[in-house]
XYZ file of C-alpha atoms in Angstrom:
439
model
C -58.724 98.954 9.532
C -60.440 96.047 8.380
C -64.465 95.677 9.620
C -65.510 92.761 11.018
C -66.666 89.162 9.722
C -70.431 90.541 10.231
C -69.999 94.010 8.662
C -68.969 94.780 4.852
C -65.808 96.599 4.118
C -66.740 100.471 2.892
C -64.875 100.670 -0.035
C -64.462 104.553 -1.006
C -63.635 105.172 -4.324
C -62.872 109.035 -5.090
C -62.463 109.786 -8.947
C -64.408 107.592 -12.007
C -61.311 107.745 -14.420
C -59.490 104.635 -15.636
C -58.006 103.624 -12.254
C -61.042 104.460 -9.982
C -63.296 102.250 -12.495
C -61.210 99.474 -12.443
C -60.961 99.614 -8.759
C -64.716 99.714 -9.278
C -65.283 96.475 -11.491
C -62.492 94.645 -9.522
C -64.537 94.443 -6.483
C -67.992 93.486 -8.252
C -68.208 90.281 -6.665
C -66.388 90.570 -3.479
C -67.993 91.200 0.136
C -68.039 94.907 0.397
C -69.770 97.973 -0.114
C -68.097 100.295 -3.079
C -69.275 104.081 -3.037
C -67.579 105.918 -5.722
C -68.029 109.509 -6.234
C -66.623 111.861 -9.060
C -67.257 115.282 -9.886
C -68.820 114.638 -12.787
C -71.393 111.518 -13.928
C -69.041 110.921 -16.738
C -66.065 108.825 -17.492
C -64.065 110.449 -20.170
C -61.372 109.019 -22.886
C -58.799 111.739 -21.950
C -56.471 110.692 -24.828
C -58.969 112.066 -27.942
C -60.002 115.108 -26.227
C -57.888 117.101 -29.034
C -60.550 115.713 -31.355
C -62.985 116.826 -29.840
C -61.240 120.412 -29.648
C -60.288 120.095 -33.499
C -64.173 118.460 -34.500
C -63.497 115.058 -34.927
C -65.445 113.524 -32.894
C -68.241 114.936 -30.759
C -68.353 114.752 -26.902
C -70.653 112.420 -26.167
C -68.423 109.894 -28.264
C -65.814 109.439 -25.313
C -68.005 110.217 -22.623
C -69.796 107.101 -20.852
C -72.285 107.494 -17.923
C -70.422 106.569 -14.540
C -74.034 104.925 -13.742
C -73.988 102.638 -16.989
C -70.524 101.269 -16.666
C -71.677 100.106 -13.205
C -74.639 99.852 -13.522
C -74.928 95.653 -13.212
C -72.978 96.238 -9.737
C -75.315 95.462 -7.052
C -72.743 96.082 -4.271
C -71.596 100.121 -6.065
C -73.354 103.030 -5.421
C -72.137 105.981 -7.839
C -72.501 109.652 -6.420
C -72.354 112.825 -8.640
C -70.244 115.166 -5.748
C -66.900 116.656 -5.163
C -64.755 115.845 -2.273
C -63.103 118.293 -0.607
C -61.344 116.793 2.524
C -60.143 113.644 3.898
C -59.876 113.091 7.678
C -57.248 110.448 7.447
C -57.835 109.650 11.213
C -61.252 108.994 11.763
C -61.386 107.604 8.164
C -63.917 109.594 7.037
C -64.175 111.871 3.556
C -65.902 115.354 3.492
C -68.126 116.448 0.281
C -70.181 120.106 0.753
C -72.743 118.678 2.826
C -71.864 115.554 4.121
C -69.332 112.681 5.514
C -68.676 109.161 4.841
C -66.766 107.005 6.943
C -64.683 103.920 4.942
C -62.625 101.195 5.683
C -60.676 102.141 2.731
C -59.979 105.127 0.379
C -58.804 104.804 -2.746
C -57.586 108.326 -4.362
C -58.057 108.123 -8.072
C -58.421 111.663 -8.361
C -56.426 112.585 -11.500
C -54.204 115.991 -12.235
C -55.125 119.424 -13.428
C -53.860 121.914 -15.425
C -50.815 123.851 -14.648
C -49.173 127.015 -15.978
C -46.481 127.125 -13.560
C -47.358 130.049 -11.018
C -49.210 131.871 -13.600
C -52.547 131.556 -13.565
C -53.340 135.052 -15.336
C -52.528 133.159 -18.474
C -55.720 130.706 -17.993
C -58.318 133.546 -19.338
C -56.180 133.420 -23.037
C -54.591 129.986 -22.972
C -57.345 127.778 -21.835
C -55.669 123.945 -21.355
C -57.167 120.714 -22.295
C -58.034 118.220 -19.453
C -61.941 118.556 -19.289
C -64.868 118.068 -21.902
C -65.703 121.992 -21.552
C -62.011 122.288 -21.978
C -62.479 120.846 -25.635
C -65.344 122.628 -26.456
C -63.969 126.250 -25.525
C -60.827 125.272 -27.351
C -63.637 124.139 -30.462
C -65.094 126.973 -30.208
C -62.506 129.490 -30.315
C -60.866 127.393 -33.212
C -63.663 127.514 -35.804
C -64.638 131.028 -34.638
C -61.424 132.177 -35.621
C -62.137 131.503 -39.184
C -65.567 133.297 -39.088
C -63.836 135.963 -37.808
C -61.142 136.245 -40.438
C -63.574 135.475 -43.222
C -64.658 139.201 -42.824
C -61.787 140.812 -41.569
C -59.954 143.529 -43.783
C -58.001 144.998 -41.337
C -54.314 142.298 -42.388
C -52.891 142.440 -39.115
C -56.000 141.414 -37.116
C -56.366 138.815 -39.913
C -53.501 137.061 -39.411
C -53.178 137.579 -35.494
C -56.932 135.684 -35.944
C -55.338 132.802 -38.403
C -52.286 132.131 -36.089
C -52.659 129.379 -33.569
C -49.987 128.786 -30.837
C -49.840 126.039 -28.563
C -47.578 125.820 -25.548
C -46.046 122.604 -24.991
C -44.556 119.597 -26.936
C -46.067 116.639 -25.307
C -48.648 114.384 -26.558
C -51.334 116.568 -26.762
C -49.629 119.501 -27.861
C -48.357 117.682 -30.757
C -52.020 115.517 -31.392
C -53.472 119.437 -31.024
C -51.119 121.286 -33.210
C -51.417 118.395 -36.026
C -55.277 118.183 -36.052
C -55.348 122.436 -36.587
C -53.366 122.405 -39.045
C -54.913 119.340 -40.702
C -58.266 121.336 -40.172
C -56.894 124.813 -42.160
C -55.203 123.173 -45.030
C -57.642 119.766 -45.615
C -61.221 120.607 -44.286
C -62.136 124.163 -44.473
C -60.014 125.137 -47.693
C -63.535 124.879 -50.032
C -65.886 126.407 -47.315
C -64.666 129.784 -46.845
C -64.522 132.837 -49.880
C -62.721 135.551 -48.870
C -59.748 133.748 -46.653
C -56.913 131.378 -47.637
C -57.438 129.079 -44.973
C -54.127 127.388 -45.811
C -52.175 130.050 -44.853
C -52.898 129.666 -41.231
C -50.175 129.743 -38.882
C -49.749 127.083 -36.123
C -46.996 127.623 -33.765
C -45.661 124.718 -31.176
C -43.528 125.973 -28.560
C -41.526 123.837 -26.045
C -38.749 124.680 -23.681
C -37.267 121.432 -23.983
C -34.920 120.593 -26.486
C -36.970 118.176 -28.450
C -40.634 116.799 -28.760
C -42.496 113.974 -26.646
C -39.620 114.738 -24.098
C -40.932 111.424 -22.175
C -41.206 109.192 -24.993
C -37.819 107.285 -26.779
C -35.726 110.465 -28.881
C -36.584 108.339 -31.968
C -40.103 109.333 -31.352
C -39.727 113.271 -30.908
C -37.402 113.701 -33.972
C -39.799 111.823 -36.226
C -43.136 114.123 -34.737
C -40.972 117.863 -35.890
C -40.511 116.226 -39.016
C -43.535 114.540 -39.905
C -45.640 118.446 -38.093
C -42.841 120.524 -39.941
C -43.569 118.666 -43.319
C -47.626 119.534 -42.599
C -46.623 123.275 -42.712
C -46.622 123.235 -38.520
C -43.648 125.609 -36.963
C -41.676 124.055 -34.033
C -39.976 126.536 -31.904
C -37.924 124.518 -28.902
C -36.073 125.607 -26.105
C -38.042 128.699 -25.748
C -40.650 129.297 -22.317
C -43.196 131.725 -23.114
C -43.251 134.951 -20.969
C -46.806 136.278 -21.135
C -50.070 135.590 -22.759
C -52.548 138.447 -23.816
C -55.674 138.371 -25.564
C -54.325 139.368 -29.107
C -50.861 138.004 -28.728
C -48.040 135.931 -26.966
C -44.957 136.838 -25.652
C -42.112 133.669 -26.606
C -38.882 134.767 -24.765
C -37.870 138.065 -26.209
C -40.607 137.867 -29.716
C -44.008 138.989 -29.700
C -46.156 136.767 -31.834
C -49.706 138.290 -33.150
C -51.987 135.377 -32.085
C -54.913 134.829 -30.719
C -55.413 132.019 -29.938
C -52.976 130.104 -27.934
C -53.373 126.867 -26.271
C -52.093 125.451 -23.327
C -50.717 121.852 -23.015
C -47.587 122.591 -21.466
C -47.980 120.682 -17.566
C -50.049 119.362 -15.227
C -49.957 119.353 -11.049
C -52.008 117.869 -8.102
C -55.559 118.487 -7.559
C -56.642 120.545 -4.599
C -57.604 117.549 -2.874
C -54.609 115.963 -2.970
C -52.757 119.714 -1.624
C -55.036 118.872 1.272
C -53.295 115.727 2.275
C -50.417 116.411 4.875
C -48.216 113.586 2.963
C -45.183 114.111 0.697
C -45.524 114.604 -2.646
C -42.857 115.079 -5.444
C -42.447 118.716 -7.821
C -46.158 118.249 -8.982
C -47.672 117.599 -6.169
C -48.398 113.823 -7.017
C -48.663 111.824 -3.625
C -45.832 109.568 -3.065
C -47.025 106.746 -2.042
C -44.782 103.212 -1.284
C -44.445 100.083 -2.820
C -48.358 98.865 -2.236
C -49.557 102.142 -3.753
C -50.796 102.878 0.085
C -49.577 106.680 1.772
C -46.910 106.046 4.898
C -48.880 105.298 8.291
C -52.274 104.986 6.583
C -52.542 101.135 4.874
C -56.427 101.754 3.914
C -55.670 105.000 1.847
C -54.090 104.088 -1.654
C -53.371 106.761 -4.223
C -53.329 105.384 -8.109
C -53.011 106.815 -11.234
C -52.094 110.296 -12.390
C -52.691 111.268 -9.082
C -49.451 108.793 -7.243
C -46.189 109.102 -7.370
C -45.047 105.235 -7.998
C -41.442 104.723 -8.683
C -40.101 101.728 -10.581
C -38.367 99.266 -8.713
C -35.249 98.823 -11.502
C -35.097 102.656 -13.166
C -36.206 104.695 -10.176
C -38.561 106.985 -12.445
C -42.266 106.893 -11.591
C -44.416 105.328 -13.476
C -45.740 107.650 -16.501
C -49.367 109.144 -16.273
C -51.187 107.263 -18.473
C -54.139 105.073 -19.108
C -52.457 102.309 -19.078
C -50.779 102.743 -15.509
C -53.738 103.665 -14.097
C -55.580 100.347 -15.101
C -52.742 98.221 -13.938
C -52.816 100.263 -10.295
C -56.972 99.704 -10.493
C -56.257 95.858 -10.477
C -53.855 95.393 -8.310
C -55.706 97.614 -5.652
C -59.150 95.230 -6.156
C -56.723 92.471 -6.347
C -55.498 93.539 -2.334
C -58.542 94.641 -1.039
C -60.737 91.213 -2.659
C -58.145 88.952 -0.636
C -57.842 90.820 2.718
C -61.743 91.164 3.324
C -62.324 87.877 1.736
C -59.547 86.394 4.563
C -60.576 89.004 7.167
C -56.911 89.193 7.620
C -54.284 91.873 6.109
C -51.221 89.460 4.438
C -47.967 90.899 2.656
C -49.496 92.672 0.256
C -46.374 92.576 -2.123
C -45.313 95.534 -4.813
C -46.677 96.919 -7.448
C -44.896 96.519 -10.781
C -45.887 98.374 -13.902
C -45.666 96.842 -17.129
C -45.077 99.235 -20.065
C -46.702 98.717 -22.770
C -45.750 101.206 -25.037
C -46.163 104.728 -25.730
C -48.117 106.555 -28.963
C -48.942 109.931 -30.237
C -50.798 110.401 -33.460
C -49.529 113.339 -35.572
C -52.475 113.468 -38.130
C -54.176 111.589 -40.707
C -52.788 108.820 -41.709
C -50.113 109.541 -39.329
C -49.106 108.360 -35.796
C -46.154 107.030 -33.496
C -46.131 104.152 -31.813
C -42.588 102.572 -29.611
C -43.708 98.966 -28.468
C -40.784 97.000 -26.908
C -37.942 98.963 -28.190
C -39.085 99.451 -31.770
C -40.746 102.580 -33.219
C -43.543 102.458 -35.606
C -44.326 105.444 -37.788
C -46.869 106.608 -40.538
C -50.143 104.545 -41.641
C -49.180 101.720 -39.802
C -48.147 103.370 -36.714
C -51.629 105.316 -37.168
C -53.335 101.648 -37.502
C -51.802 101.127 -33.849
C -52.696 103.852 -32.465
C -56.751 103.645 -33.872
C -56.770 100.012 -32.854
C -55.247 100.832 -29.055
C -57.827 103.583 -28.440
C -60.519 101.539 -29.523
C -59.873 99.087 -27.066
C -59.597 101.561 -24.115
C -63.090 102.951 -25.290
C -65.987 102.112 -22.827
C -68.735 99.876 -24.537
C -69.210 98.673 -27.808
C -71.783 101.309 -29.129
C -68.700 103.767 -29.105
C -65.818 101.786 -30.342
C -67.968 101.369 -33.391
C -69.147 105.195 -33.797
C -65.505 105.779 -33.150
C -64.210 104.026 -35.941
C -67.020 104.561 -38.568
C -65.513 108.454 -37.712
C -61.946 107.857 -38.395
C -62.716 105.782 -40.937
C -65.129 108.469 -43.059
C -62.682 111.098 -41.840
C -59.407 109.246 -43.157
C -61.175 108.636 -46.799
C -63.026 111.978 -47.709
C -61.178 114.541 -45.452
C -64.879 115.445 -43.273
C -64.930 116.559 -39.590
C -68.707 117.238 -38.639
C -68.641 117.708 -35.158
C -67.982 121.552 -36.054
C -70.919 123.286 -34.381
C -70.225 126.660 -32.852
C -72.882 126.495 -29.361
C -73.788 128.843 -27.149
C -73.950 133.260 -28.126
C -70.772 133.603 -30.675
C -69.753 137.338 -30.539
C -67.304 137.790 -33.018
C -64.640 140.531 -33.365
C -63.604 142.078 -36.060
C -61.604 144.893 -36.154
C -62.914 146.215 -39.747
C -65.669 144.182 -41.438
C -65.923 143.521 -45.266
C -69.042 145.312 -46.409
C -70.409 148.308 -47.134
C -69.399 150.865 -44.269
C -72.382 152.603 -42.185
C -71.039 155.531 -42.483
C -71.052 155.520 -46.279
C -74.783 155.629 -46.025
C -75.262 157.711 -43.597
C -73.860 160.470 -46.012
């Protein structure tokens, strides 16, 4: 419903990711009242969270303030809360405590991690969606060489050297590349009693070939470029069970201990709360103006939506840039209906693809841009230059870059700080036994 000439259009914004923000900065200048709220005070560079898992880059590096980006918004109020229901007929939105009423909602609320009805694996396969998400995955990474370093026990030394991470995607392959990048070119001088270069990474799929949404070309050329790095592919296999010293692939028990999860994502709880359809991962279907059926003030965008093309039929792929294109033409509907106090055709949203990339190490990336597939150090040039842009400010673009750039040349990853109470386990320690001495 729109408000009236003498009263602002509430503009409720739920998520600060790439399509809420954009709703955000769409609307700076038009004649309503924006109130976005997020979880977190943070917008965060999903794409380069495997380097900050694998100590690339630090945290802060793809992290901006929600409050800084809008910040020069007069008309945008940022909140730091979680929503957890929508009342889709009294327009209003529930956090904890309290209610909002808007004029519209805009659902920008992302996906989560799934592991496909079996949540028991979470506790030894944590995913990668969230900053803590990279830092546990950090964590357990560079602990696992500490641990090894004074291990004698061989079995519980190589169970603590062998890395497996489930799913072939873009982040399983970014993940698995930038481990074993980390075991065989950064930490092969630091340790004295382990071969760091004989660590074992391990990427298993259940599809038939890598980067199953990106052109074939694409996934053939990421086995062979991870396989020639000294990573082991193992496709068409569905892993059965996860336990804390080991995996269970099909029918083989694999010693590991760490495994990683990057094998599928799903709705959020919010959007489970909606009584609207939604397709096999519980994205919201939503129709041609991104808007759910019955309800033209509620639009769903980004990960969160279910969008199909208008020529293929497949919806549009959960990523950055479909999110930003939804953000603008959502501020591009809502600017001219409260600016005409009048609700016109609104049209259809068409997505534009602009490519797809995955970077398989140093000096090493994928890009397909209109048809054609770009590989190695120019395909990595791509990729940097891409990721750049879709950093937020200047300040980190350049940090960004100065990293890559010292990393590329002398092999360096310093973000490798192990926080927090590190209790390590090891089964038999290198040094002189206790008991020894006791005698």
């Amino acid at each position: 419903m729109i408000s009236q000439a003498n009263k602002k259009s509430e503009v409720f914004i739920i998520g600060g990711g790439f399509g809420g923000l954009e709703v955000a900065k769409g609307l700076k200048n038009a004649p309503v009242r924006v109130f976005l709220a997020d979880r977190r005070n943070y917008h965060l560079f999903q794409p380069l969270l495997y380097q900050v898992a694998t100590s690339v880059l630090s945290g802060e590096k793809i992290a901006s303030p929600i409050r800084k980006i809008l910040g020069s918004q007069q008309n945008t109020t940022v909140a730091l809360a979680e929503i957890i229901g929508i009342d889709l007929e009294r327009q209003i939105v529930f956090g904890e405590r309290a209610g909002r009423h808007y004029d519209y909602l805009v659902i920008a609320s992302g996906l989560e991690q799934s592991y496909f009805g079996h949540d028991e694996f979470r506790a030894n396969a944590p995913g990668l969606k969230t900053l803590d998400d990279a830092f546990e995955i950090r964590r357990r990474v560079l602990v696992a060489f500490e641990e090894a370093e004074f291990e004698v026990d061989e079995p519980s030394r190589r169970g603590k050297l062998t890395f497996v991470i489930v799913g072939g995607g873009p982040t399983g392959v970014e993940l698995a590349g930038s481990i074993i990048e980390t075991a065989t070119r950064t930490l092969p001088n630091e340790f004295r009693h382990i071969d760091t270069k004989t660590a074992r990474v391990i990427l298993v799929d259940r599809g038939d070939r890598l980067l199953g949404g990106m052109p074939p070309e694409m996934g053939r050329r990421a086995q062979a470029d991870l396989e020639a790095m000294g990573v082991e592919i193992w496709l068409n296999r569905s892993v059965t069970s996860v336990q804390e010293d080991g995996v269970m692939i099909e029918e083989e028990y694999v010693p590991a201990e760490n495994v990683f999860w990057a094998a599928g994502v799903q709705g959020t709880a919010l959007a489970g709360t909606l009584q609207v359809e939604k397709d096999h991962m519980g994205r919201v279907k939503v129709g041609p103006d991104l808007t759910i059926p019955g309800h033209p003030e509620v639009f769903v965008i980004g990960d969160a939506a279910h969008v199909a093309e208008p020529e293929s039929g497949n919806p549009v792929p959960a990523v950055a840039q479909g999110a930003i294109q939804m953000g603008r033409f959502v501020a591009d509907v809502i600017r001219k209906e409260v600016e005409r106090d009048i609700r016109n055709e609104r049209g259809a949203f068409q997505y534009k693809d602009k490519g797809s990339m995955a970077t398989i190490g140093r000096g090493r990336a994928l890009a397909s841009i209109n048809m054609r597939t770009f590989s190695g150090f120019l395909g990595w040039l791509m990729w940097g230059v891409v990721h750049i842009m879709f950093l937020v400010g200047f300040r980190s673009k350049m940090v960004v870059m100065m990293d890559w750039v010292w990393n590329y040349l002398v092999n360096e990853r310093g973000a490798r700080t192990i926080t927090g109470d590190p209790k390590l386990k090891v089964k038999e320690v290198r040094g002189i036994n206790m008991a020894d001495l006791e005698d």
